[in-house]
């Protein structure tokens, strides 16, 4: 079916002669038109029995009035898959919401470029706002009010706070055993006490991802302190010297400390599992398991920090995969209880040296995986979930 956007009237139409009106978006419809002079054309693959076209919004952020930010390779791929499945997908920012409409951009295959259109209320909004700061302003609050007013399925409500996630998971008897000892950094004494107890610890910002700001701390044989980051190794004569250098750890309760659990290694390097989980509209599904191994440093295994992608076959047997599947379901249930609809998240796990697994953290809005097959499965499931949610939420 050809969907037309009339740039003058700022309205979507369809060009099917046998149909007068056609359902569109959450509570809107398309009228028939033959006027294509001032229109953008979109080819949507609808089935014979299709009665409506779902509208999927991807919310990101933008600089200034027109420069959008985000993973546009992913956005464009999702849009193409949505169109092949009978829907329309667009990208917008919180600033683009006006009354009961949203300005946004959509890729036009005919013109080979992104074009600006005015959209009605979408059935589903996929949250890909790329930073926490962008989720903490007036425009984002306005978007949340818009979502609540129209009862829109909101895919991923916000970024996760590491301390909140630890508190949440530690209340679950099944998950508690997988968690490393973790506490908030409150003052110098709390850090001194925690390091004395666990000997080797991580200090992490509660509101960060991708290994940013993380430090690995332990004592050397002479009583000095070694502090490792992704980029450097620092040595301090005493813990008090370290604390003087990193005063930001002790203000505002925004940092956590976590015991450095001894984990298995491969080829003398630590490795861990990155697990991608999506909701199907009905339940949680494990989409893929990536394995990352450290190389240049042993603080994190993140590829941007020098980590290496290795095969799952090298690192996990059937029993580990079975245990990971069990953890995935338990985490999904707990997240949904506390945060509402969580459509997508990733888990960082590693095998303990003494057996079993340790769960380091859970992240919302996972980055792209380096494994092509995982990203392909992710995109396919995302679109399926969007359409499932849309069918559940097609009318006001």
PDB file of N, CA, C and O in Angstrom, residues 253-283:
ATOM      1  N   UNK A 253      26.163  10.666  47.138  1.00  0.00           N
ATOM      2  CA  UNK A 253      25.725   9.275  47.069  1.00  0.00           C
ATOM      3  C   UNK A 253      25.570   8.742  45.656  1.00  0.00           C
ATOM      4  O   UNK A 253      24.688   7.917  45.386  1.00  0.00           O
ATOM      5  N   UNK A 254      26.424   9.204  44.739  1.00  0.00           N
ATOM      6  CA  UNK A 254      26.309   8.813  43.337  1.00  0.00           C
ATOM      7  C   UNK A 254      27.327   7.754  42.917  1.00  0.00           C
ATOM      8  O   UNK A 254      27.462   7.455  41.735  1.00  0.00           O
ATOM      9  N   UNK A 255      28.058   7.190  43.890  1.00  0.00           N
ATOM     10  CA  UNK A 255      29.066   6.179  43.587  1.00  0.00           C
ATOM     11  C   UNK A 255      28.827   4.935  44.429  1.00  0.00           C
ATOM     12  O   UNK A 255      28.400   5.025  45.574  1.00  0.00           O
ATOM     13  N   UNK A 256      29.094   3.775  43.831  1.00  0.00           N
ATOM     14  CA  UNK A 256      28.980   2.520  44.570  1.00  0.00           C
ATOM     15  C   UNK A 256      30.347   1.847  44.626  1.00  0.00           C
ATOM     16  O   UNK A 256      31.234   2.128  43.806  1.00  0.00           O
ATOM     17  N   UNK A 257      30.519   0.973  45.614  1.00  0.00           N
ATOM     18  CA  UNK A 257      31.724   0.144  45.687  1.00  0.00           C
ATOM     19  C   UNK A 257      31.277  -1.314  45.682  1.00  0.00           C
ATOM     20  O   UNK A 257      30.271  -1.673  46.296  1.00  0.00           O
ATOM     21  N   UNK A 258      32.012  -2.120  44.961  1.00  0.00           N
ATOM     22  CA  UNK A 258      31.609  -3.497  44.699  1.00  0.00           C
ATOM     23  C   UNK A 258      32.832  -4.401  44.860  1.00  0.00           C
ATOM     24  O   UNK A 258      33.922  -4.084  44.372  1.00  0.00           O
ATOM     25  N   UNK A 259      32.649  -5.507  45.570  1.00  0.00           N
ATOM     26  CA  UNK A 259      33.782  -6.425  45.721  1.00  0.00           C
ATOM     27  C   UNK A 259      34.203  -6.968  44.356  1.00  0.00           C
ATOM     28  O   UNK A 259      33.363  -7.233  43.489  1.00  0.00           O
ATOM     29  N   UNK A 260      35.497  -7.100  44.140  1.00  0.00           N
ATOM     30  CA  UNK A 260      36.028  -7.665  42.898  1.00  0.00           C
ATOM     31  C   UNK A 260      36.061  -9.180  43.048  1.00  0.00           C
ATOM     32  O   UNK A 260      37.015  -9.743  43.577  1.00  0.00           O
ATOM     33  N   UNK A 261      34.992  -9.837  42.632  1.00  0.00           N
ATOM     34  CA  UNK A 261      34.876 -11.288  42.772  1.00  0.00           C
ATOM     35  C   UNK A 261      35.887 -11.978  41.858  1.00  0.00           C
ATOM     36  O   UNK A 261      35.964 -11.659  40.663  1.00  0.00           O
ATOM     37  N   UNK A 262      36.693 -12.911  42.370  1.00  0.00           N
ATOM     38  CA  UNK A 262      37.628 -13.645  41.508  1.00  0.00           C
ATOM     39  C   UNK A 262      36.861 -14.437  40.442  1.00  0.00           C
ATOM     40  O   UNK A 262      35.963 -15.228  40.776  1.00  0.00           O
ATOM     41  N   UNK A 263      37.187 -14.190  39.185  1.00  0.00           N
ATOM     42  CA  UNK A 263      36.471 -14.836  38.080  1.00  0.00           C
ATOM     43  C   UNK A 263      37.431 -15.636  37.211  1.00  0.00           C
ATOM     44  O   UNK A 263      38.645 -15.417  37.216  1.00  0.00           O
ATOM     45  N   UNK A 264      36.865 -16.559  36.465  1.00  0.00           N
ATOM     46  CA  UNK A 264      37.669 -17.389  35.577  1.00  0.00           C
ATOM     47  C   UNK A 264      38.291 -16.539  34.463  1.00  0.00           C
ATOM     48  O   UNK A 264      37.790 -15.462  34.137  1.00  0.00           O
ATOM     49  N   UNK A 265      39.370 -17.063  33.903  1.00  0.00           N
ATOM     50  CA  UNK A 265      40.033 -16.348  32.810  1.00  0.00           C
ATOM     51  C   UNK A 265      40.253 -17.297  31.632  1.00  0.00           C
ATOM     52  O   UNK A 265      40.195 -18.518  31.768  1.00  0.00           O
ATOM     53  N   UNK A 266      40.494 -16.685  30.466  1.00  0.00           N
ATOM     54  CA  UNK A 266      40.851 -17.410  29.265  1.00  0.00           C
ATOM     55  C   UNK A 266      42.125 -16.787  28.721  1.00  0.00           C
ATOM     56  O   UNK A 266      42.193 -15.556  28.576  1.00  0.00           O
ATOM     57  N   UNK A 267      43.116 -17.625  28.434  1.00  0.00           N
ATOM     58  CA  UNK A 267      44.385 -17.092  27.900  1.00  0.00           C
ATOM     59  C   UNK A 267      44.936 -15.976  28.794  1.00  0.00           C
ATOM     60  O   UNK A 267      45.443 -14.963  28.313  1.00  0.00           O
ATOM     61  N   UNK A 268      44.776 -16.158  30.111  1.00  0.00           N
ATOM     62  CA  UNK A 268      45.287 -15.212  31.114  1.00  0.00           C
ATOM     63  C   UNK A 268      44.587 -13.859  31.096  1.00  0.00           C
ATOM     64  O   UNK A 268      45.122 -12.865  31.596  1.00  0.00           O
ATOM     65  N   UNK A 269      43.383 -13.794  30.545  1.00  0.00           N
ATOM     66  CA  UNK A 269      42.612 -12.551  30.553  1.00  0.00           C
ATOM     67  C   UNK A 269      41.204 -12.832  31.077  1.00  0.00           C
ATOM     68  O   UNK A 269      40.626 -13.896  30.814  1.00  0.00           O
ATOM     69  N   UNK A 270      40.651 -11.874  31.798  1.00  0.00           N
ATOM     70  CA  UNK A 270      39.282 -12.015  32.297  1.00  0.00           C
ATOM     71  C   UNK A 270      38.302 -11.895  31.134  1.00  0.00           C
ATOM     72  O   UNK A 270      38.581 -11.252  30.123  1.00  0.00           O
ATOM     73  N   UNK A 271      37.150 -12.523  31.297  1.00  0.00           N
ATOM     74  CA  UNK A 271      36.102 -12.430  30.270  1.00  0.00           C
ATOM     75  C   UNK A 271      34.747 -12.397  30.957  1.00  0.00           C
ATOM     76  O   UNK A 271      34.605 -12.778  32.123  1.00  0.00           O
ATOM     77  N   UNK A 272      33.759 -11.908  30.242  1.00  0.00           N
ATOM     78  CA  UNK A 272      32.404 -11.926  30.788  1.00  0.00           C
ATOM     79  C   UNK A 272      31.386 -12.064  29.669  1.00  0.00           C
ATOM     80  O   UNK A 272      31.711 -12.004  28.486  1.00  0.00           O
ATOM     81  N   UNK A 273      30.140 -12.272  30.097  1.00  0.00           N
ATOM     82  CA  UNK A 273      29.036 -12.466  29.158  1.00  0.00           C
ATOM     83  C   UNK A 273      28.194 -11.193  29.094  1.00  0.00           C
ATOM     84  O   UNK A 273      27.859 -10.616  30.127  1.00  0.00           O
ATOM     85  N   UNK A 274      27.845 -10.777  27.898  1.00  0.00           N
ATOM     86  CA  UNK A 274      26.890  -9.677  27.688  1.00  0.00           C
ATOM     87  C   UNK A 274      25.619 -10.293  27.131  1.00  0.00           C
ATOM     88  O   UNK A 274      25.611 -10.791  26.000  1.00  0.00           O
ATOM     89  N   UNK A 275      24.564 -10.268  27.915  1.00  0.00           N
ATOM     90  CA  UNK A 275      23.323 -10.942  27.540  1.00  0.00           C
ATOM     91  C   UNK A 275      22.282  -9.913  27.123  1.00  0.00           C
ATOM     92  O   UNK A 275      21.999  -8.968  27.863  1.00  0.00           O
ATOM     93  N   UNK A 276      21.722 -10.088  25.936  1.00  0.00           N
ATOM     94  CA  UNK A 276      20.681  -9.186  25.437  1.00  0.00           C
ATOM     95  C   UNK A 276      19.313  -9.831  25.642  1.00  0.00           C
ATOM     96  O   UNK A 276      19.087 -10.980  25.239  1.00  0.00           O
ATOM     97  N   UNK A 277      18.393  -9.082  26.256  1.00  0.00           N
ATOM     98  CA  UNK A 277      17.055  -9.583  26.576  1.00  0.00           C
ATOM     99  C   UNK A 277      16.013  -8.620  26.015  1.00  0.00           C
ATOM    100  O   UNK A 277      16.130  -7.407  26.184  1.00  0.00           O
ATOM    101  N   UNK A 278      15.001  -9.160  25.352  1.00  0.00           N
ATOM    102  CA  UNK A 278      13.879  -8.353  24.868  1.00  0.00           C
ATOM    103  C   UNK A 278      12.566  -8.953  25.347  1.00  0.00           C
ATOM    104  O   UNK A 278      12.473 -10.170  25.551  1.00  0.00           O
ATOM    105  N   UNK A 279      11.582  -8.094  25.481  1.00  0.00           N
ATOM    106  CA  UNK A 279      10.237  -8.557  25.796  1.00  0.00           C
ATOM    107  C   UNK A 279       9.489  -8.762  24.489  1.00  0.00           C
ATOM    108  O   UNK A 279       9.630  -7.977  23.554  1.00  0.00           O
ATOM    109  N   UNK A 280       8.699  -9.806  24.415  1.00  0.00           N
ATOM    110  CA  UNK A 280       7.977 -10.127  23.175  1.00  0.00           C
ATOM    111  C   UNK A 280       6.591  -9.486  23.112  1.00  0.00           C
ATOM    112  O   UNK A 280       5.903  -9.593  22.104  1.00  0.00           O
ATOM    113  N   UNK A 281       6.214  -8.804  24.191  1.00  0.00           N
ATOM    114  CA  UNK A 281       4.827  -8.367  24.324  1.00  0.00           C
ATOM    115  C   UNK A 281       4.065  -9.312  25.224  1.00  0.00           C
ATOM    116  O   UNK A 281       2.996  -8.987  25.739  1.00  0.00           O
ATOM    117  N   UNK A 282       4.649 -10.511  25.430  1.00  0.00           N
ATOM    118  CA  UNK A 282       4.049 -11.528  26.292  1.00  0.00           C
ATOM    119  C   UNK A 282       4.999 -11.945  27.418  1.00  0.00           C
ATOM    120  O   UNK A 282       4.600 -12.084  28.559  1.00  0.00           O
ATOM    121  N   UNK A 283       6.284 -12.149  27.077  1.00  0.00           N
ATOM    122  CA  UNK A 283       7.260 -12.569  28.084  1.00  0.00           C
ATOM    123  C   UNK A 283       8.657 -12.128  27.659  1.00  0.00           C
ATOM    124  O   UNK A 283       8.846 -11.538  26.598  1.00  0.00           O
TER     125      UNK A 283
END
